[in-house]
Short mmCIF file of C-alpha atoms and ligand atoms in Angstrom, two decimals:
data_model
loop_
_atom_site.label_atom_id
_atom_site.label_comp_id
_atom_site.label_asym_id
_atom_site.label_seq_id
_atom_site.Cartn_x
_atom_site.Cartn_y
_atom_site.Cartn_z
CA UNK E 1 7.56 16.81 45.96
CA UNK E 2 11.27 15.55 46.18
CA UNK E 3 12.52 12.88 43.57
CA UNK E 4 13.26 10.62 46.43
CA UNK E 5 12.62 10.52 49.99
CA UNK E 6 13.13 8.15 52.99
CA UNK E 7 10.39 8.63 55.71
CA UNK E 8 11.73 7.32 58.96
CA UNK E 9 12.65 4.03 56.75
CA UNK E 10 14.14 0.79 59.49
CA UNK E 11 15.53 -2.11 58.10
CA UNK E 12 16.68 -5.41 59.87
CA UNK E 13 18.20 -8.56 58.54
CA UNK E 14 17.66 -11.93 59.40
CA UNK E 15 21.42 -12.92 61.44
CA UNK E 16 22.86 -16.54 61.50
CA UNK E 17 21.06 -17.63 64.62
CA UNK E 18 17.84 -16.19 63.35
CA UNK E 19 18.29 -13.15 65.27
CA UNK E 20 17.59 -9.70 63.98
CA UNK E 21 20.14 -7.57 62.70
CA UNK E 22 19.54 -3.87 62.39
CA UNK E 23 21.03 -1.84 59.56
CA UNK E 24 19.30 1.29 59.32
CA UNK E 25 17.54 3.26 61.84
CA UNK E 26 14.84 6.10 61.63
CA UNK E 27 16.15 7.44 58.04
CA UNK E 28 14.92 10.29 57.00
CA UNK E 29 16.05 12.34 54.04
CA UNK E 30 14.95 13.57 50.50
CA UNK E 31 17.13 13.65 47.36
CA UNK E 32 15.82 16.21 44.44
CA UNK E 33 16.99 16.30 40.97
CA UNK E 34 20.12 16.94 39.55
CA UNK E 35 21.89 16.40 43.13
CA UNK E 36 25.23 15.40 43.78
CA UNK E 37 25.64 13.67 47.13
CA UNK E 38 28.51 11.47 48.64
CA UNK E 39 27.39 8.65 50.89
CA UNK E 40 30.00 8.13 53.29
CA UNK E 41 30.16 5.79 56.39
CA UNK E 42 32.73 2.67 57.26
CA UNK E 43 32.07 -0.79 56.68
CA UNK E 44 28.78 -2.25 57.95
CA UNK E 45 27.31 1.21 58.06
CA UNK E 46 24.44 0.38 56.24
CA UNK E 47 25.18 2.01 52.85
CA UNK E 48 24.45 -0.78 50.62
CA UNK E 49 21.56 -1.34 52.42
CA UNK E 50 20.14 2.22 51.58
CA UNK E 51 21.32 2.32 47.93
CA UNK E 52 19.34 -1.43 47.64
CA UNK E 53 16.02 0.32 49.51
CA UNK E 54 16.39 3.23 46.91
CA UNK E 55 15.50 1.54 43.69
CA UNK E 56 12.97 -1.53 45.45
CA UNK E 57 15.80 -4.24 45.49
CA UNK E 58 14.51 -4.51 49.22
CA UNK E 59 11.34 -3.40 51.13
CA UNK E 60 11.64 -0.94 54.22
CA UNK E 61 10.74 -2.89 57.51
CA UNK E 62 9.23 0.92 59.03
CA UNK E 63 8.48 3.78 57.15
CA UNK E 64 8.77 4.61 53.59
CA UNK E 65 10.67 5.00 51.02
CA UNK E 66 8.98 7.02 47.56
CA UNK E 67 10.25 7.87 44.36
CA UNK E 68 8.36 10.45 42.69
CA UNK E 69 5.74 10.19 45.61
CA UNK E 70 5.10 6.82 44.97
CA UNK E 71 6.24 3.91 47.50
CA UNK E 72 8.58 1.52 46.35
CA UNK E 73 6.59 -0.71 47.90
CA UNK E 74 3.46 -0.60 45.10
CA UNK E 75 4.37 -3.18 42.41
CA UNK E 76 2.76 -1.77 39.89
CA UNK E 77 5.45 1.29 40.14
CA UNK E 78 8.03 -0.66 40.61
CA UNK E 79 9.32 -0.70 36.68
CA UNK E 80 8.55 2.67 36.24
CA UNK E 81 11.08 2.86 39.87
CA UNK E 82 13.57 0.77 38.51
CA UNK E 83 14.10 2.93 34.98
CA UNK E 84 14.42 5.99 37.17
CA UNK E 85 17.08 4.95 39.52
CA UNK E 86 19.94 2.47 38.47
CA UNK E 87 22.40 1.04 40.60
CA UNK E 88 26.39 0.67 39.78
CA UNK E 89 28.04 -1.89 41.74
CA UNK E 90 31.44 -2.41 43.09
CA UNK E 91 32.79 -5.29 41.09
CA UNK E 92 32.79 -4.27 37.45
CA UNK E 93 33.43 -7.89 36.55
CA UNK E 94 30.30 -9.01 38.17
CA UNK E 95 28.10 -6.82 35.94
CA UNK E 96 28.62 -7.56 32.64
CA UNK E 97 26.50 -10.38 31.09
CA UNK E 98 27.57 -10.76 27.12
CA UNK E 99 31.16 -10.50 25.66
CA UNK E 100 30.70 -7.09 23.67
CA UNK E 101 30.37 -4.01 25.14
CA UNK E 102 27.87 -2.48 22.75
CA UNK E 103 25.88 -5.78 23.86
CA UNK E 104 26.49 -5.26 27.07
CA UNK E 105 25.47 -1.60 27.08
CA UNK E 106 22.49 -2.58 25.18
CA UNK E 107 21.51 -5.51 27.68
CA UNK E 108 19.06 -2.04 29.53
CA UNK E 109 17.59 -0.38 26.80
CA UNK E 110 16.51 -3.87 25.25
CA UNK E 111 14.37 -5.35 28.40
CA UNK E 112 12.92 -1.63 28.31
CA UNK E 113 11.35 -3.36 24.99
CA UNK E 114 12.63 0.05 23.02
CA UNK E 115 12.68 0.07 19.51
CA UNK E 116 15.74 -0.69 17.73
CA UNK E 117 17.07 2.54 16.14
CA UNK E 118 16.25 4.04 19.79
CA UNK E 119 18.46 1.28 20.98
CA UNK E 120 21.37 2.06 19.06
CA UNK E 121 21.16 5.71 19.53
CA UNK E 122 21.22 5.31 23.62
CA UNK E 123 24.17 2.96 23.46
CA UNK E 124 25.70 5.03 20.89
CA UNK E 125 24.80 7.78 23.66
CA UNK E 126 26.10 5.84 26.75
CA UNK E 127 29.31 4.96 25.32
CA UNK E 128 30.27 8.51 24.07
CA UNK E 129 28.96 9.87 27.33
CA UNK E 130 31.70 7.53 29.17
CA UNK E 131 34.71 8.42 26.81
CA UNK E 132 34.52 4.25 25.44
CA UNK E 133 32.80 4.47 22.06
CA UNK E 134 36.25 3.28 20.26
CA UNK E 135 36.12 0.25 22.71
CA UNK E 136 31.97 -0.54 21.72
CA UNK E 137 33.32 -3.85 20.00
CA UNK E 138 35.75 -4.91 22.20
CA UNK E 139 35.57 -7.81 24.50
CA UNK E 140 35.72 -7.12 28.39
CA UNK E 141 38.56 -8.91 29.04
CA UNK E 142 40.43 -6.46 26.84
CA UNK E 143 39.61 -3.27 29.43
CA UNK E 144 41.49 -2.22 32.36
CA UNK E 145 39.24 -1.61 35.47
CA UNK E 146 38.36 1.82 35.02
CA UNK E 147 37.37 1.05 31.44
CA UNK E 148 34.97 -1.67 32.76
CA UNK E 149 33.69 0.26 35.68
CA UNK E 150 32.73 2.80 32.84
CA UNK E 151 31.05 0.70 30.44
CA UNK E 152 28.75 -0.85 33.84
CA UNK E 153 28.14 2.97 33.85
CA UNK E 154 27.21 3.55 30.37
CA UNK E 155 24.68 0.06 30.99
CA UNK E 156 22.58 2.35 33.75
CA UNK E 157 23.22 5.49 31.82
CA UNK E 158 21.47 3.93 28.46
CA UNK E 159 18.36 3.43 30.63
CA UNK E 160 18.19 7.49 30.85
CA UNK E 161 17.62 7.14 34.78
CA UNK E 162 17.00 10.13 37.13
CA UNK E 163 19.36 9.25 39.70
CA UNK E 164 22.34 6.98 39.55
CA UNK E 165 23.80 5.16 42.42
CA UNK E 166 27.02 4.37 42.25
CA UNK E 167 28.28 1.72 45.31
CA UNK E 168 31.62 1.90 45.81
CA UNK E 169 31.97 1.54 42.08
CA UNK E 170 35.70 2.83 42.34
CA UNK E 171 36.26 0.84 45.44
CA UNK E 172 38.27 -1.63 42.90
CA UNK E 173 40.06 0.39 41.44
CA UNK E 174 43.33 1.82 40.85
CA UNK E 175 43.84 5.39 41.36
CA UNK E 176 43.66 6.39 37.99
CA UNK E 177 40.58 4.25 37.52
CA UNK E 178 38.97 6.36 40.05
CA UNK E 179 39.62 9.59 38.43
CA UNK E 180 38.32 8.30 35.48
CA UNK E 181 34.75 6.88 37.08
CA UNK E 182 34.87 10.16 39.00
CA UNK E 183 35.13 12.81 35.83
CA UNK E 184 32.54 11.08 33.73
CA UNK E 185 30.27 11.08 36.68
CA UNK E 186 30.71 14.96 37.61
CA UNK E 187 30.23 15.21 34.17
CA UNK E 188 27.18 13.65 33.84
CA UNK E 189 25.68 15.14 37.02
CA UNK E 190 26.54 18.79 35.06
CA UNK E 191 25.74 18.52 31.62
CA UNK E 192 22.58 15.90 32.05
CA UNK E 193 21.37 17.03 35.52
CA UNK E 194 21.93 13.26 36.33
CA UNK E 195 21.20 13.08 40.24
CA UNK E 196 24.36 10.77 41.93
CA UNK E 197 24.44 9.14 45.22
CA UNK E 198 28.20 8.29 44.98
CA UNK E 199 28.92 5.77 47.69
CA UNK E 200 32.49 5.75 48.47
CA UNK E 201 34.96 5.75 51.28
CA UNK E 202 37.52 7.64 49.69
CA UNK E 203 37.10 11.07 50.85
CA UNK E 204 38.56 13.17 48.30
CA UNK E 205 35.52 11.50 46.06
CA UNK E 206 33.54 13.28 48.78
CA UNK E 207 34.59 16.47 48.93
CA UNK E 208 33.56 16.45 44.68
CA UNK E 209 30.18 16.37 45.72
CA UNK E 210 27.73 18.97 47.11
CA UNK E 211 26.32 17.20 49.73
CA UNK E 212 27.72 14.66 51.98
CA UNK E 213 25.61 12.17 53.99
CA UNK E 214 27.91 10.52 56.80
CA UNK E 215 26.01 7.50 57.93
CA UNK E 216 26.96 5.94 61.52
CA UNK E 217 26.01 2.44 62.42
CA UNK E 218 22.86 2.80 60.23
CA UNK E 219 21.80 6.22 61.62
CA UNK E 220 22.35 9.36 59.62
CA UNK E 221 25.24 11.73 61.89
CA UNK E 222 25.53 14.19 59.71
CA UNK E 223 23.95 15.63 56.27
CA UNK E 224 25.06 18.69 54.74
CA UNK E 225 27.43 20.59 52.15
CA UNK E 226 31.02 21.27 52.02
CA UNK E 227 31.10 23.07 55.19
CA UNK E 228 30.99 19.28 57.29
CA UNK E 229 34.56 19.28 56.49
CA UNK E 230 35.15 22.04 59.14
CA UNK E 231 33.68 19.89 61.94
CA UNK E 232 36.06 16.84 61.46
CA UNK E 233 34.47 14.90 64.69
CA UNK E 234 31.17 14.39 62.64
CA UNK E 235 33.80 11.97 60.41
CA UNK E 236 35.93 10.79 62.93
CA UNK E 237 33.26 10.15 65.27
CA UNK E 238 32.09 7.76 62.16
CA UNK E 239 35.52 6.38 62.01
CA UNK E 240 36.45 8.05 58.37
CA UNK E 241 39.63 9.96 57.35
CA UNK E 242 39.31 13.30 56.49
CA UNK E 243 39.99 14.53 52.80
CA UNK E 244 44.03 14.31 52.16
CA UNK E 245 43.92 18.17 51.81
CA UNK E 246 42.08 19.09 54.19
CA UNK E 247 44.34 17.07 56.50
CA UNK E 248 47.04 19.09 55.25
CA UNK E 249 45.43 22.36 55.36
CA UNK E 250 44.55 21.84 59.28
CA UNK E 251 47.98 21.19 60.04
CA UNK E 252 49.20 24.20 58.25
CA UNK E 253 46.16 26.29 60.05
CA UNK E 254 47.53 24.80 63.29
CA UNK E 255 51.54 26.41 62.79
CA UNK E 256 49.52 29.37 61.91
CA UNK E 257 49.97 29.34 57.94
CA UNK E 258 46.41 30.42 57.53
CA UNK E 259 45.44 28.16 54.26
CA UNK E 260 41.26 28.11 54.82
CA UNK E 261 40.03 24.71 53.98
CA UNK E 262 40.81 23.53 50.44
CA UNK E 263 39.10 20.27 49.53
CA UNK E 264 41.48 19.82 46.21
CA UNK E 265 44.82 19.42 44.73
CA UNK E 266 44.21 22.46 42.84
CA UNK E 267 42.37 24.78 45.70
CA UNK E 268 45.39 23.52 48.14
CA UNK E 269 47.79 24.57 45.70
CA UNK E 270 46.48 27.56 45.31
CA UNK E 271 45.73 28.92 49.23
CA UNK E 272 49.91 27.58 49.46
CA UNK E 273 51.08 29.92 46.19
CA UNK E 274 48.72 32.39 47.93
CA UNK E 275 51.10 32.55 50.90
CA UNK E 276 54.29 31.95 49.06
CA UNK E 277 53.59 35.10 47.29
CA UNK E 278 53.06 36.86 50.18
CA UNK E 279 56.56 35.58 51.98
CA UNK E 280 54.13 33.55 54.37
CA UNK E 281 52.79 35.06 56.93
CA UNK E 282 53.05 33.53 60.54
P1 ADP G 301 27.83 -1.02 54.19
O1 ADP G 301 27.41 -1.06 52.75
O2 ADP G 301 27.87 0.36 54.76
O3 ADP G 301 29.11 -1.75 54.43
P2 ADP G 301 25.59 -2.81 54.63
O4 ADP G 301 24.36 -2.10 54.24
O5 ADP G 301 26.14 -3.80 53.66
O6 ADP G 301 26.70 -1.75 55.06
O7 ADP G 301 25.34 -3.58 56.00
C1 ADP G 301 24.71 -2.99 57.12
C2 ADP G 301 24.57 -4.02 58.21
O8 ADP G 301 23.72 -5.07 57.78
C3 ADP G 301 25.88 -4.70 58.63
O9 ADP G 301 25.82 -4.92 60.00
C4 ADP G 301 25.87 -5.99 57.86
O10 ADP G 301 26.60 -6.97 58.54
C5 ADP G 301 24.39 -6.33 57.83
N1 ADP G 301 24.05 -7.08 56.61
C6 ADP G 301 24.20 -6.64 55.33
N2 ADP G 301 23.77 -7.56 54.45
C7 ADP G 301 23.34 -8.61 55.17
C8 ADP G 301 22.75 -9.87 54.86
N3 ADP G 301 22.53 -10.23 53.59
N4 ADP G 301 22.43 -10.70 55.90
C9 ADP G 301 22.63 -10.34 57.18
N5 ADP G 301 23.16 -9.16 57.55
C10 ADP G 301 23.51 -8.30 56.58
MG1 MG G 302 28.39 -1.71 51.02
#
């Protein structure tokens, strides 16, 4: 049985004129433990609809949507749901509700009704996990973006969940504030078998994941590993950019400087001082 899967799930909204609006259609797909998988798709795509139908936040119109085999539909799982799978959001000012981030990353663990030394011990947990423990008395207003962003992580992560969403949580952000959110979730996928949905539409945060979802005016066009990078129409059909290097790497391919297809600073780097050593072969 997977950890999550969507069976043929619709969803509609209610438009301005009463009317409905369709957001996803006919989505199927399974997420197991441990994965790391990049949600990609351009604005009105129907991302933050899926990410909200993951965890209960909203009920699939069609099909079904189960967590451990159980619908996120039966209340009575619905807790058990909502400790399993935790949602980041995009605005990291939005999220936090006291003025201390130990508080803050407490705010989880406490509504779980956990016992107080098992309290301290997560947030103790969550904070190292995120690189912020020196910060666990400090008031938000003293963090930079990326520091806030991490401590909204470190809020989900103290509730131990299976899977964590993030939803465009770096869309905010500066790029150094992205490389931060980025590394302590790769790290968490690795070292806790965390599954991630990482919602994004920055495409190098894409290519850091092993499976990419491209989603297409609320129908899934593609779903697969790296290798979707080598059939760029599935993304530009979506209207997405491809990854920066993998830009570069096609236009090299094209002048006949064969480079493969690095997804990375460092894997570009190194197909370019591949060729350099070898006096470049055209
Ligand atoms: P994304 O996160 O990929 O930008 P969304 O899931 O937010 O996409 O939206 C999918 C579609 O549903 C869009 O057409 C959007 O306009 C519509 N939509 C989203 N939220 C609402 C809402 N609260 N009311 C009406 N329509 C909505
Ligand atoms: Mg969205």
């Amino acid at each position: 049985m997977s950890f999550l899967e969507f069976k043929n799930v619709e969803y509609s909204y209610v438009g301005g004129d009463d009317e409905l609006v369709s957001a996803l259609k006919d989505i199927s797909l399974t997420v197991e433990r441990g994965e790391f998988v990049a949600l990609v798709g351009c604005n009105g795509s129907g991302k933050s609809t899926l990410a909200r139908l993951c965890n209960g936040l909203i009920a699939p119109d069609g099909g079904e949507v189960l967590v451990d085999g159980k619908p996120t539909t039966d209340k009575s799982a619905l807790f058990d749901i909502r400790k399993k799978i935790g949602i980041v959001f995009q605005n990291p000012d939005n999220q936090m509700v006291t003025t201390i981030v130990e508080d803050d990353v407490a705010f989880g663990p406490e509504n779980l009704g956990l016992k107080p030394d098992e309290i301290r011990a997560r947030v103790d947990w969550a904070l190292k996990s995120v690189g912020m423990s020196e910060h666990a008395k400090s008031g938000p207003f003293r963090l930079s973006g990326g520091q806030k962003q991490r401590v909204a992580i470190a809020g989900v992560l103290a509730i131990k969940p299976e899977l964590m969403i993030l939803d465009e949580a770096t869309g905010m952000l500066d790029p150094n504030g992205r490389r931060e959110v980025l590394e302590v979730v790769k790290k968490l996928n690795r070292d806790e078998n965390m599954a991630v949905i990482m919602i994004t539409h920055f495409m190098e945060e894409a290519a850091a994941a092993d499976r990419i979802i491209v989603l297409n005016k609320g129908s899934i066009a593609a779903d697969g590993g790296k290798e979707l990078f080598n059939t760029p129409e599935v993304f530009e059909d979506a209207g997405l950019d491809l990854p920066l290097y993998v830009r570069l790497a096609r236009r090299l391919n094209d002048i006949g400087m064969d480079v493969g297809c690095p997804l990375t600073a460092d894997e570009f780097a190194a197909a370019v001082a591949a060729i350099a050593t070898e006096g470049g072969k055209r």
